[in-house]
PDB file of C-alpha atoms in Angstrom:
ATOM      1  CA  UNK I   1     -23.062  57.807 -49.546  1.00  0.00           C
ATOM      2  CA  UNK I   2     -23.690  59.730 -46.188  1.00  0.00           C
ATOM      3  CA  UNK I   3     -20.755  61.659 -44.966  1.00  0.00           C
ATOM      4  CA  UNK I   4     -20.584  61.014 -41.098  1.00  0.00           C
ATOM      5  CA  UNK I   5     -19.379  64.519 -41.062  1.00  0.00           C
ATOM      6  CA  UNK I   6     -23.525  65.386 -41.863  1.00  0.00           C
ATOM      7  CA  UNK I   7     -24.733  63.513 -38.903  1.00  0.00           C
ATOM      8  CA  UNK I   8     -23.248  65.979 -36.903  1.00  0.00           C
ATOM      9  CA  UNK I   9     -25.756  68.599 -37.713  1.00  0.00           C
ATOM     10  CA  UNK I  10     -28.731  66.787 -36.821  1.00  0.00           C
ATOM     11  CA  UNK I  11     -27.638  64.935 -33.281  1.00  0.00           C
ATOM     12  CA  UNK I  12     -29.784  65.950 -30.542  1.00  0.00           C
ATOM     13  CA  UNK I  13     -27.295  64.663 -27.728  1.00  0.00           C
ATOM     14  CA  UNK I  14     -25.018  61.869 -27.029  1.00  0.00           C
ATOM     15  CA  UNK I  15     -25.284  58.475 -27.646  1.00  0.00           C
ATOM     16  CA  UNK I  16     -27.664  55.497 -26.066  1.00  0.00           C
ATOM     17  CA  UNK I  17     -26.861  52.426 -25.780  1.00  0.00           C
ATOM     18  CA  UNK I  18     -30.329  51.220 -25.938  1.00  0.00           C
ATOM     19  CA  UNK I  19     -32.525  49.782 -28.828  1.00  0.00           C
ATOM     20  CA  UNK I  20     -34.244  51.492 -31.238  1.00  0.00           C
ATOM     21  CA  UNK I  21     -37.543  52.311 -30.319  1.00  0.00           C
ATOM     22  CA  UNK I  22     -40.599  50.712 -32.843  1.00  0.00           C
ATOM     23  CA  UNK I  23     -42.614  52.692 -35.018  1.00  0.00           C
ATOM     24  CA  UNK I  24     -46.246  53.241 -33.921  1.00  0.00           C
ATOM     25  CA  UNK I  25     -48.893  51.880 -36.767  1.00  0.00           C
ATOM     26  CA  UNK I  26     -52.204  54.194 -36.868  1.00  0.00           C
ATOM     27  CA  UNK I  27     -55.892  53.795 -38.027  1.00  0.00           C
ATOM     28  CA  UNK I  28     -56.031  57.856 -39.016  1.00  0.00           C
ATOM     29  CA  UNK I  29     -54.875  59.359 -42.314  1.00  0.00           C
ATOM     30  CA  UNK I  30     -56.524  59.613 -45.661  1.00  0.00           C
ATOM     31  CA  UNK I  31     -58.399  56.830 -47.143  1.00  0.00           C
ATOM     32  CA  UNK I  32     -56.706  54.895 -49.988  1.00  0.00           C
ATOM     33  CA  UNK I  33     -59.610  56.610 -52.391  1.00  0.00           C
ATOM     34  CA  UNK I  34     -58.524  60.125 -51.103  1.00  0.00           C
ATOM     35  CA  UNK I  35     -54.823  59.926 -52.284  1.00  0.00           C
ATOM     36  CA  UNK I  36     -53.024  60.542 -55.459  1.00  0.00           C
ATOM     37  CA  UNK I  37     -54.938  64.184 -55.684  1.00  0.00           C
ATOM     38  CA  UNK I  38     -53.121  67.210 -57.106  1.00  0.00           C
ATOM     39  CA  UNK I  39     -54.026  70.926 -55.658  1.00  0.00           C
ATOM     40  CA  UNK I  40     -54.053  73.415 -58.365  1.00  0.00           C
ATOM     41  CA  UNK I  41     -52.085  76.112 -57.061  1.00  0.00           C
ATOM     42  CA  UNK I  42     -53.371  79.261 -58.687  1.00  0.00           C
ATOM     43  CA  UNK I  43     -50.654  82.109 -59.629  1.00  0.00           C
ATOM     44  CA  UNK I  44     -49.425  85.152 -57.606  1.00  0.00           C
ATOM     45  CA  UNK I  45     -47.200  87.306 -55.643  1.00  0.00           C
ATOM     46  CA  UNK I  46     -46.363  86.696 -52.250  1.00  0.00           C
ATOM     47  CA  UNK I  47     -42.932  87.547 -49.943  1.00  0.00           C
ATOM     48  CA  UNK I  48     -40.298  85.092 -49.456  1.00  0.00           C
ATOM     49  CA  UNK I  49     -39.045  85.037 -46.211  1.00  0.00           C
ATOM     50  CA  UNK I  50     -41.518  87.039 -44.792  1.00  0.00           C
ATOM     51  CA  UNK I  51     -41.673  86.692 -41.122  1.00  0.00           C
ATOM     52  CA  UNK I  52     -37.816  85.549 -41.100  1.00  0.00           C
ATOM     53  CA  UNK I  53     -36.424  83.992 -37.917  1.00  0.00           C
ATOM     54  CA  UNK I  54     -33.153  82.795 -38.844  1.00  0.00           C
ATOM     55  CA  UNK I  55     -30.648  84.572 -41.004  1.00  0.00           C
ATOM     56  CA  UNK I  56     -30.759  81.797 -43.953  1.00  0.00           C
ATOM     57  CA  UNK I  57     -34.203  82.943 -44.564  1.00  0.00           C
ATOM     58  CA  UNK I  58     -32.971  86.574 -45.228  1.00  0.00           C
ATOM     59  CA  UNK I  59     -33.933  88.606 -47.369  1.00  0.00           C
ATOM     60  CA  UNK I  60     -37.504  89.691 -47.870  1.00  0.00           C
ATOM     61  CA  UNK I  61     -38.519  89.368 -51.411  1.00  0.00           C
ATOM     62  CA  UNK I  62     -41.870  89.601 -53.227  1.00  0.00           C
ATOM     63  CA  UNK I  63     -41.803  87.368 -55.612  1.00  0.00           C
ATOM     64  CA  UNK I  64     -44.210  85.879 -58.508  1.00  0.00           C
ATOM     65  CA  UNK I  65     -45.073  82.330 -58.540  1.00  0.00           C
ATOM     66  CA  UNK I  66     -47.053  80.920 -62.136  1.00  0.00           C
ATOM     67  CA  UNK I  67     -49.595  78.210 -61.297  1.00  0.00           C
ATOM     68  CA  UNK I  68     -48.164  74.974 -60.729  1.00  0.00           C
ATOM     69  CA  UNK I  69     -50.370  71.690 -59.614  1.00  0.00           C
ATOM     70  CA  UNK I  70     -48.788  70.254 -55.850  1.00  0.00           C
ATOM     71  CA  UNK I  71     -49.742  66.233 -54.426  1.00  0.00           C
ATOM     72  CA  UNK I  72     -51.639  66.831 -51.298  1.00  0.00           C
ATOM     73  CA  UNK I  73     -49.923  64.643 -49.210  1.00  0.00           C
ATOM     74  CA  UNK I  74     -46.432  63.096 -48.789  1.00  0.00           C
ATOM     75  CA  UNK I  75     -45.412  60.518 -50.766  1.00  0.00           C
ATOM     76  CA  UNK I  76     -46.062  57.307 -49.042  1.00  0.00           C
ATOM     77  CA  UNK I  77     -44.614  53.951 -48.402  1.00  0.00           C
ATOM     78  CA  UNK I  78     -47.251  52.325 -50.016  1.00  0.00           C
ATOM     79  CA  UNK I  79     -46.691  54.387 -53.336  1.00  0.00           C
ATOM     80  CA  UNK I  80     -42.689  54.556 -53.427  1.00  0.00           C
ATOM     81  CA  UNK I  81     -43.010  50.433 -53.167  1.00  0.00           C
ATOM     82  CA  UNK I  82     -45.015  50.430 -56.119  1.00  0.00           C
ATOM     83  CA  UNK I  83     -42.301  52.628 -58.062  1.00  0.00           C
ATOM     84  CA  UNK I  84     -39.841  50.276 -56.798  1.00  0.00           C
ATOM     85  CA  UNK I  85     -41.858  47.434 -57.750  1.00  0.00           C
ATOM     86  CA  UNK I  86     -42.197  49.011 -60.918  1.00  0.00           C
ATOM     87  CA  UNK I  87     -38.405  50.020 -61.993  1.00  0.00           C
ATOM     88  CA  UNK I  88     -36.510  47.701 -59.096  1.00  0.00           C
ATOM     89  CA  UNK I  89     -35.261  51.361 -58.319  1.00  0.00           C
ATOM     90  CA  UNK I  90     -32.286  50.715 -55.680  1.00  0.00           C
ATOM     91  CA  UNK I  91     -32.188  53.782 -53.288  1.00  0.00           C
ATOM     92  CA  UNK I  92     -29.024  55.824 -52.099  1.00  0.00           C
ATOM     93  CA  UNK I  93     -29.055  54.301 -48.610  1.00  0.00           C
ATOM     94  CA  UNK I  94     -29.306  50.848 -49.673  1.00  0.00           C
ATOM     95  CA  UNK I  95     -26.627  51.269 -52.201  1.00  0.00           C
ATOM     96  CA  UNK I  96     -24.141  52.467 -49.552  1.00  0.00           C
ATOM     97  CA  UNK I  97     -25.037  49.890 -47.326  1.00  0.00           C
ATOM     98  CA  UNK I  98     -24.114  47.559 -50.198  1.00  0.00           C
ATOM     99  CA  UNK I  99     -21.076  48.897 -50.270  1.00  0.00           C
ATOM    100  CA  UNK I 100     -19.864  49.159 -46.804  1.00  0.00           C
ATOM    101  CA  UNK I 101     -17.624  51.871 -45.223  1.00  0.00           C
ATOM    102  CA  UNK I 102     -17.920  54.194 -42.298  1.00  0.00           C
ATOM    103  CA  UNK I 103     -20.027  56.507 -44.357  1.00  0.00           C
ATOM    104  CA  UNK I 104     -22.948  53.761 -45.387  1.00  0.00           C
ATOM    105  CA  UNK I 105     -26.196  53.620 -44.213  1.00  0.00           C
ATOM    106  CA  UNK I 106     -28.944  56.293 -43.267  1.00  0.00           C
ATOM    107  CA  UNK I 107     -29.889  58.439 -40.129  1.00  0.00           C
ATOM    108  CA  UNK I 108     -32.026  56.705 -37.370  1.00  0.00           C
ATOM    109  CA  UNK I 109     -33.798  58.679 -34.399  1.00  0.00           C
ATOM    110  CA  UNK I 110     -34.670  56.245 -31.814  1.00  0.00           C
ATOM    111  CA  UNK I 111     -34.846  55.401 -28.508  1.00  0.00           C
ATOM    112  CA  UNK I 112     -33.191  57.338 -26.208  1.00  0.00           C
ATOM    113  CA  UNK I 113     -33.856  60.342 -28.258  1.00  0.00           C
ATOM    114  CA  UNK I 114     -30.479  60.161 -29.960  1.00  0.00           C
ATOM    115  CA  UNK I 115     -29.306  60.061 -33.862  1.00  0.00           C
ATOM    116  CA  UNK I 116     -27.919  57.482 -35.217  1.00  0.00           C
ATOM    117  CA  UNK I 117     -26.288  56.105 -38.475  1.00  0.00           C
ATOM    118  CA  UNK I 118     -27.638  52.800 -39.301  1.00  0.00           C
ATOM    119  CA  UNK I 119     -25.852  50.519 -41.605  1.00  0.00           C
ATOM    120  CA  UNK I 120     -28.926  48.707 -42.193  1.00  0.00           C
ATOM    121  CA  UNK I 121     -31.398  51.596 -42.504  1.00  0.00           C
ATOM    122  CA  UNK I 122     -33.634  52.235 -45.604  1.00  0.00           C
ATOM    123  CA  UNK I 123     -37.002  53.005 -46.606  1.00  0.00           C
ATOM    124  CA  UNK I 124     -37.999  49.922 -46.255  1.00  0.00           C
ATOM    125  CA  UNK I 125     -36.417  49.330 -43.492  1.00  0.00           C
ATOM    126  CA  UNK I 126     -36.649  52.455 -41.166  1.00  0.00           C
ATOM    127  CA  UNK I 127     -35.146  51.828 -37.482  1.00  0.00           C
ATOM    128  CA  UNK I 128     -32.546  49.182 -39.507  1.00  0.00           C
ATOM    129  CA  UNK I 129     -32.104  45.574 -40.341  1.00  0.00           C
ATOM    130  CA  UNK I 130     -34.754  43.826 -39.088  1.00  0.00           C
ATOM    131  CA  UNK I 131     -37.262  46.295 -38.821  1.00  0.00           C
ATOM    132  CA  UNK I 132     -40.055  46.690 -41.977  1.00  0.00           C
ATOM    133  CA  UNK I 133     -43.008  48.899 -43.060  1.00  0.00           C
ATOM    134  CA  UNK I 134     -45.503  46.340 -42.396  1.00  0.00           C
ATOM    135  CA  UNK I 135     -48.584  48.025 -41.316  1.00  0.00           C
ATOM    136  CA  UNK I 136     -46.386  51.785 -42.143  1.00  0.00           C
ATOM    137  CA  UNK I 137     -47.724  51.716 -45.992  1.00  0.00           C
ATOM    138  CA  UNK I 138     -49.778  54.841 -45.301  1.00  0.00           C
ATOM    139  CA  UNK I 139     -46.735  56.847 -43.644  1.00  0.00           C
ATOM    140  CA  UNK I 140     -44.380  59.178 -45.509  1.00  0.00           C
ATOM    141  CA  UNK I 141     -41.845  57.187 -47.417  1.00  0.00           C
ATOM    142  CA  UNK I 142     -38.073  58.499 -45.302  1.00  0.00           C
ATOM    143  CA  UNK I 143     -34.659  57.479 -45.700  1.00  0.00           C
ATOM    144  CA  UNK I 144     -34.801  58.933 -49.492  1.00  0.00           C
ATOM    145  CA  UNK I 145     -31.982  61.068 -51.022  1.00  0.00           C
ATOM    146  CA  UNK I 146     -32.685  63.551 -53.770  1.00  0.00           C
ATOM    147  CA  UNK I 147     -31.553  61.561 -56.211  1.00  0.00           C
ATOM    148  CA  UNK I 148     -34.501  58.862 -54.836  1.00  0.00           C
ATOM    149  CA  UNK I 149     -37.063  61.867 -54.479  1.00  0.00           C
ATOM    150  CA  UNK I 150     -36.350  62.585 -57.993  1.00  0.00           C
ATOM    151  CA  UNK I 151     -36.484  59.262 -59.717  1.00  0.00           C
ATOM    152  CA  UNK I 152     -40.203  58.755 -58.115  1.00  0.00           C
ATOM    153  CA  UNK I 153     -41.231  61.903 -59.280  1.00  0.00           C
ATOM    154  CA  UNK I 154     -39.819  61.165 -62.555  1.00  0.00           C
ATOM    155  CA  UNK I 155     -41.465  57.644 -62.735  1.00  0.00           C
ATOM    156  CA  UNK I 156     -45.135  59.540 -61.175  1.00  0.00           C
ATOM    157  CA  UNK I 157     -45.172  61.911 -63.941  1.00  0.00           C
ATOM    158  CA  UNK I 158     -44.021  64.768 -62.118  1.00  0.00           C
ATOM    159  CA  UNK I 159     -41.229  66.685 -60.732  1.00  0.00           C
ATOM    160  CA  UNK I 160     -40.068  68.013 -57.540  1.00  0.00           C
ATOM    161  CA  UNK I 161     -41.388  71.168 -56.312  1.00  0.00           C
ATOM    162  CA  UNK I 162     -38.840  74.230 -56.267  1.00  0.00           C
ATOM    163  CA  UNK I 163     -38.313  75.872 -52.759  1.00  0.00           C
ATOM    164  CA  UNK I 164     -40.169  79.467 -53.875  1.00  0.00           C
ATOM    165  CA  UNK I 165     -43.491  77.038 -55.263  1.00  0.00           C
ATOM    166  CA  UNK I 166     -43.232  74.988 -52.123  1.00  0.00           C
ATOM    167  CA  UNK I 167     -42.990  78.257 -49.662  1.00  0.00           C
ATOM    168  CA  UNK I 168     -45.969  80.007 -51.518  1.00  0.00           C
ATOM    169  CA  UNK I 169     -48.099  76.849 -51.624  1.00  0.00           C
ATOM    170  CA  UNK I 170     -47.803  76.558 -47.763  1.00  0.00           C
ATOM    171  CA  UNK I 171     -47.557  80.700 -46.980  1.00  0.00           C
ATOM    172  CA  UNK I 172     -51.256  80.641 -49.084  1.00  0.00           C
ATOM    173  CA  UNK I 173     -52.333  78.319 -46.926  1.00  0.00           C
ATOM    174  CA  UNK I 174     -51.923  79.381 -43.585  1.00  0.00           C
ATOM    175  CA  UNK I 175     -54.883  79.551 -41.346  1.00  0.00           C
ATOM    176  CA  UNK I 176     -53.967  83.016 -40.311  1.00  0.00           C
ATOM    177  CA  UNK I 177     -51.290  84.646 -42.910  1.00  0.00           C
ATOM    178  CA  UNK I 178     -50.269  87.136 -40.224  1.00  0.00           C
ATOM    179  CA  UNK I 179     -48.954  84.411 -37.670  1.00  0.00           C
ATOM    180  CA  UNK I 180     -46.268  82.329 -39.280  1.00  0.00           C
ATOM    181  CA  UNK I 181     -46.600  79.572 -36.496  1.00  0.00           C
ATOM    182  CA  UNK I 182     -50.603  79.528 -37.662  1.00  0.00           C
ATOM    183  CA  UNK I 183     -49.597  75.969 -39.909  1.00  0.00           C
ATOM    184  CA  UNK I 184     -48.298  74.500 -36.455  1.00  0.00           C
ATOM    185  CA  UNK I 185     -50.973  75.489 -33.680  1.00  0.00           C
ATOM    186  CA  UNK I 186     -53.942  77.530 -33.526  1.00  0.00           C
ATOM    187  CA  UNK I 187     -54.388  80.370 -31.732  1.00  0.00           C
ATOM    188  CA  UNK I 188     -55.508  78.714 -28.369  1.00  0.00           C
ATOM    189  CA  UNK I 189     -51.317  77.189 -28.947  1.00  0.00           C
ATOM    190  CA  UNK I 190     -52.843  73.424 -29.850  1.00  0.00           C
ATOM    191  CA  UNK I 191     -51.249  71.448 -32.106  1.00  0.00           C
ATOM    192  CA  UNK I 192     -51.987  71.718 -36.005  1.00  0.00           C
ATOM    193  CA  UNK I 193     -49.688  69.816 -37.248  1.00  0.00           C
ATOM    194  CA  UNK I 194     -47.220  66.734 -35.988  1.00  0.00           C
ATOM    195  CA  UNK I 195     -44.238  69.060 -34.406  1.00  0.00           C
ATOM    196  CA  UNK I 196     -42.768  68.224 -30.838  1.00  0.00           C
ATOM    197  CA  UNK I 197     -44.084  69.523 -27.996  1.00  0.00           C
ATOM    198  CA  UNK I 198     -41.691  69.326 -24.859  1.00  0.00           C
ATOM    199  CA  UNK I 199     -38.585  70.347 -24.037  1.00  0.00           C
ATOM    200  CA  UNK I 200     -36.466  68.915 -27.390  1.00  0.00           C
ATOM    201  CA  UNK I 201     -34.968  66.075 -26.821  1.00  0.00           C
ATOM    202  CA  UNK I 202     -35.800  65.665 -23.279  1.00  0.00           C
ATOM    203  CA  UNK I 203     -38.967  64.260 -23.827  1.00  0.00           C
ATOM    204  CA  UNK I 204     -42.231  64.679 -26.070  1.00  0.00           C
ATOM    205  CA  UNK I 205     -45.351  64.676 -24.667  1.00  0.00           C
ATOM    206  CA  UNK I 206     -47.242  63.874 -27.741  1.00  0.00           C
ATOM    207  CA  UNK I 207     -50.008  66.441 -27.215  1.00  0.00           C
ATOM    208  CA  UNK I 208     -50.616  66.318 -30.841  1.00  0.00           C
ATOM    209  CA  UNK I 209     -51.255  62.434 -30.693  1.00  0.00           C
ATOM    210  CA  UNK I 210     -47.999  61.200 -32.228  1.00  0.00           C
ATOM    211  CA  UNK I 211     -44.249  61.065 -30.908  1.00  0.00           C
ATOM    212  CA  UNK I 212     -43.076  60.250 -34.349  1.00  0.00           C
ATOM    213  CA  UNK I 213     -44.134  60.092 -38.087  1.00  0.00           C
ATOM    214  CA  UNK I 214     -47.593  60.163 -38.762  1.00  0.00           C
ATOM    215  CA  UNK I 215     -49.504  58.823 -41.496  1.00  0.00           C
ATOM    216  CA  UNK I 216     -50.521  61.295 -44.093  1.00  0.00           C
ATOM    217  CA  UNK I 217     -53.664  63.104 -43.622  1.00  0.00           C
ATOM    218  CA  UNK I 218     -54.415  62.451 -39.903  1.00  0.00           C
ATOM    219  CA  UNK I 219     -54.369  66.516 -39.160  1.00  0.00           C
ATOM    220  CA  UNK I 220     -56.688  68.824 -40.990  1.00  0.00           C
ATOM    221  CA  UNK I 221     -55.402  70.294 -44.646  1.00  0.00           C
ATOM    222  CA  UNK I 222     -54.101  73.767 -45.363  1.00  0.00           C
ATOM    223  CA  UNK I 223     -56.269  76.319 -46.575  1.00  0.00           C
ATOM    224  CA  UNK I 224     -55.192  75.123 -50.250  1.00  0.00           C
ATOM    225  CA  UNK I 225     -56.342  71.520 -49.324  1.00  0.00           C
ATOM    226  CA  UNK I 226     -53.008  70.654 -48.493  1.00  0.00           C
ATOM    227  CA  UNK I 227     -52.128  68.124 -45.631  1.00  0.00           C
ATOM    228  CA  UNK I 228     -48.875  67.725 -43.813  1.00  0.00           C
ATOM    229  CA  UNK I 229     -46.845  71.146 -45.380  1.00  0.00           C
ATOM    230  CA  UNK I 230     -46.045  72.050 -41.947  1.00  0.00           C
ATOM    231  CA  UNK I 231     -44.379  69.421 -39.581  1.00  0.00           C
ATOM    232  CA  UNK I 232     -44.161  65.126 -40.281  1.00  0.00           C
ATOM    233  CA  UNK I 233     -41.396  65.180 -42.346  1.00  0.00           C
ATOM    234  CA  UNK I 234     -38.946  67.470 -43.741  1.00  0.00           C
ATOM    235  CA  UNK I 235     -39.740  67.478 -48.115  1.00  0.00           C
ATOM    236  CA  UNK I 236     -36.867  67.594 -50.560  1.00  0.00           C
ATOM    237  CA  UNK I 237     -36.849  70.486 -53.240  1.00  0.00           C
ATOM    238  CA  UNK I 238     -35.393  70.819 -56.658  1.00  0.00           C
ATOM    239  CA  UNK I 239     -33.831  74.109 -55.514  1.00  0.00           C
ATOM    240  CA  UNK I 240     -29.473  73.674 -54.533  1.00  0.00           C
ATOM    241  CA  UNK I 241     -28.682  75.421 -51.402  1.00  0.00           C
ATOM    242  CA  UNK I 242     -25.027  75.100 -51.951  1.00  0.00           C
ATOM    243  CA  UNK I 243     -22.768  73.123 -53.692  1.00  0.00           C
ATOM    244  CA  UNK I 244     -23.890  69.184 -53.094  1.00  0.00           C
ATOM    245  CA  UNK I 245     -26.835  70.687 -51.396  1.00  0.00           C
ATOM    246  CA  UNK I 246     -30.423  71.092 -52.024  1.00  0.00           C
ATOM    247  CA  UNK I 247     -33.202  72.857 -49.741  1.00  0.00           C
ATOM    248  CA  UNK I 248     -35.647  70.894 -47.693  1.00  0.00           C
ATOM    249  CA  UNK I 249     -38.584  72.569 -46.163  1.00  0.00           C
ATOM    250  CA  UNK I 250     -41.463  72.046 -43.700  1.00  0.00           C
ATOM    251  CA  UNK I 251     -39.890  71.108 -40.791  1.00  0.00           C
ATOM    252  CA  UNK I 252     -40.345  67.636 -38.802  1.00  0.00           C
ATOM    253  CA  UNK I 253     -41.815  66.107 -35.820  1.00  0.00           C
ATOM    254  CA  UNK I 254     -38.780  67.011 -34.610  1.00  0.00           C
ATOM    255  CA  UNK I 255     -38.930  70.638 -34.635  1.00  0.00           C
ATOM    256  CA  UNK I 256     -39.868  72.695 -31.228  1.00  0.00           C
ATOM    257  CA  UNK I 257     -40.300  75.428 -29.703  1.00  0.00           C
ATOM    258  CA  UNK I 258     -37.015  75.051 -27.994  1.00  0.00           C
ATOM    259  CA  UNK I 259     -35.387  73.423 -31.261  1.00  0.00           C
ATOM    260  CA  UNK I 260     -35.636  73.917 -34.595  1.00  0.00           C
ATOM    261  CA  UNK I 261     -38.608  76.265 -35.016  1.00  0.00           C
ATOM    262  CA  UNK I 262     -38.668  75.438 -38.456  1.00  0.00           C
ATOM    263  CA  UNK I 263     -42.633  74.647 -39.091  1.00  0.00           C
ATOM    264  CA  UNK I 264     -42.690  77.826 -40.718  1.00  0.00           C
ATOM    265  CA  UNK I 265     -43.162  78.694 -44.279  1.00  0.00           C
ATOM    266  CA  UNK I 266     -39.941  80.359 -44.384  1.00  0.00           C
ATOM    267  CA  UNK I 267     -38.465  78.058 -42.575  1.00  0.00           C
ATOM    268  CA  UNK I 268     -35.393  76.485 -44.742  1.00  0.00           C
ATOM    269  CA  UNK I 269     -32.448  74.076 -44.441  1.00  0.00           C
ATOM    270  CA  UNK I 270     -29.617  72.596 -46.769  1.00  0.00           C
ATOM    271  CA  UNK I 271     -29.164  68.753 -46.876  1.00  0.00           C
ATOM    272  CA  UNK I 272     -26.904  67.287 -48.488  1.00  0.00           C
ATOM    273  CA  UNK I 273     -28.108  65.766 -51.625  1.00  0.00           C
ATOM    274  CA  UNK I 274     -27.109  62.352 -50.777  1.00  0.00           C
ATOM    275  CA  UNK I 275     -27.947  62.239 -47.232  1.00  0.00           C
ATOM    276  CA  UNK I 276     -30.867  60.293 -46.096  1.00  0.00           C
ATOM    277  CA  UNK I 277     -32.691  59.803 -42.394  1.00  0.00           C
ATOM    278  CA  UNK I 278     -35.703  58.819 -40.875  1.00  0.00           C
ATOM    279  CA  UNK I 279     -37.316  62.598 -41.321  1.00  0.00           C
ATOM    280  CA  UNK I 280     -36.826  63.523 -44.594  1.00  0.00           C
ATOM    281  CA  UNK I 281     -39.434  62.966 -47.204  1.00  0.00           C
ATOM    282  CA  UNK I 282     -40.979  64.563 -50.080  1.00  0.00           C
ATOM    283  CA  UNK I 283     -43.899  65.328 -52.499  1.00  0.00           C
ATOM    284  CA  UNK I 284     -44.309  65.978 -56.096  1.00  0.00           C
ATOM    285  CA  UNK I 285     -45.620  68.488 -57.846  1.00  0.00           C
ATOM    286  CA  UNK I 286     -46.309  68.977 -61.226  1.00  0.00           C
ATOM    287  CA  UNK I 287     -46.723  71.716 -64.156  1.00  0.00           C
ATOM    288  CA  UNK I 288     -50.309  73.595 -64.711  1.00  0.00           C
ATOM    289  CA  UNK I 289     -51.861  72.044 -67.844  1.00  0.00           C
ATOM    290  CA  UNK I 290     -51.655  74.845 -70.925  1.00  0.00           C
ATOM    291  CA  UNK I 291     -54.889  76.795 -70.514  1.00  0.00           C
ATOM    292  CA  UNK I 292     -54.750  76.870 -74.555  1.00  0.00           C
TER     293      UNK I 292
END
């Protein structure tokens, strides 16, 4: 279950009393026949935390990194229904909502640009009861513990990537490895990626064509072939941050220049394992076949 106490870190300011504002639908993105590819990402050294702007990202470290495989894009609706379909996989946020109590449900950013926990919310069911993913199939799956981000990748053949493979697989793929913010805008400061622009959470002016979630694919891919490492959602890794914490990485559409920052490479975060809200996804990644 969600501890309220964990809501706490991610409000943007008080409450609204107003409803929760609809998810846009979009005709961009990758084609069905485009998805479902894995990037071979070839070994090497790199430095963690190079470029560091907040102290969790401390120390520098060069580090190597063997040659791992890494889903372009991030998971989808459309695919995490199919697993469900598949295993009639129950997810964190719908269990606690089963079960009732202050603590159940999942975080909601709506209108008013507030958070919000929502008894009601769940992947398939993003702004709450009542709302659906009709027409959302091609958007990142959200409202997904660890424990959910795990059992897909599980059930897909994979695993989830660690927080040193996921930082080299988007540091290698900057458009320009000396400027960290490269993966977010390019050097004329328009958008790369789905980030907020504005003043966070005063208002988003959706320069990058989106004031929320995106579908995945509809801004250009890393260097590696790579779409959405940088901004959209926020990806789950297999690496614990602290006790009943793992690391997420990536950033959001929530993350600006006023807020956040984190659509860096370096860029980290701990989440409670069982949380869940409308920003956090994920992507799989999976072991390099034996070359023998």
């Amino acid at each position: 279950m969600i501890r309220s106490g964990v809501l706490l870190l991610v409000l943007a300011s008080a409450a609204c009393s107003r409803a929760q504002a609809p998810l846009a639908t979009s005709t961009c993105g990758l084609p069905l026949g485009d998805r479902d590819t894995f990037i071979s990402i070839p070994a090497g050294q790199f430095i963690k935390g190079e470029h560091a702007l907040y102290d969790e990202e401390k120390p520098e470290m060069t580090l190597h990194v063997d040659g791992f495989l890494l889903h372009d894009h991030e998971v989808t609706n459309d695919e995490f229904a199919r697993f469900v379909a598949a295993t009639d996989y129950v997810t964190d946020a719908e269990r606690s909502a089963e079960a009732g109590g202050s603590g159940a449900g999942s975080a909601v950013f709506g209108a008013g640009h507030v958070w919000r926990l929502v008894s009601g919310a769940s992947w398939r069911a993003p702004l709450g009861s009542g709302s659906d993913i009709d027409g959302l199939g091609s958007y990142p799956v959200t409202h997904v513990s660890h424990a959910d981000a795990e059992a897909y990748a599980d059930w897909a053949g994979g695993r989830l990537p660690s927080e040193v493979e996921w930082e080299y697989a988007a540091q290698r793929g900057l458009p320009d490895p000396a400027d960290p913010n490269s993966g977010a805008v390019n050097a004329d400061g328009a958008p790369r990626a789905n980030t907020w622009q504005g003043l966070f959470p005063v208002a988003d002016t959706g320069d990058d064509g989106f004031t929320g979630l995106a579908p995945v694919g509809c801004f250009p891919p890393s260097e590696l072939g790579l779409y959405d490492m940088i901004g959209n959602a926020w990806e789950w890794t297999s690496t614990p941050y602290a006790p009943g914490q793992h690391t997420i990485k990536g950033g959001s559409y929530l993350c600006a220049d006023n807020f956040c920052r984190r659509y860096r490479p370096a860029a980290r975060q701990p989440q409670d394992s069982d949380f869940s809200a409308s920003h956090i996804g994920f992507r799989i990644a999976r072991d390099a076949p034996d070359a023998s």
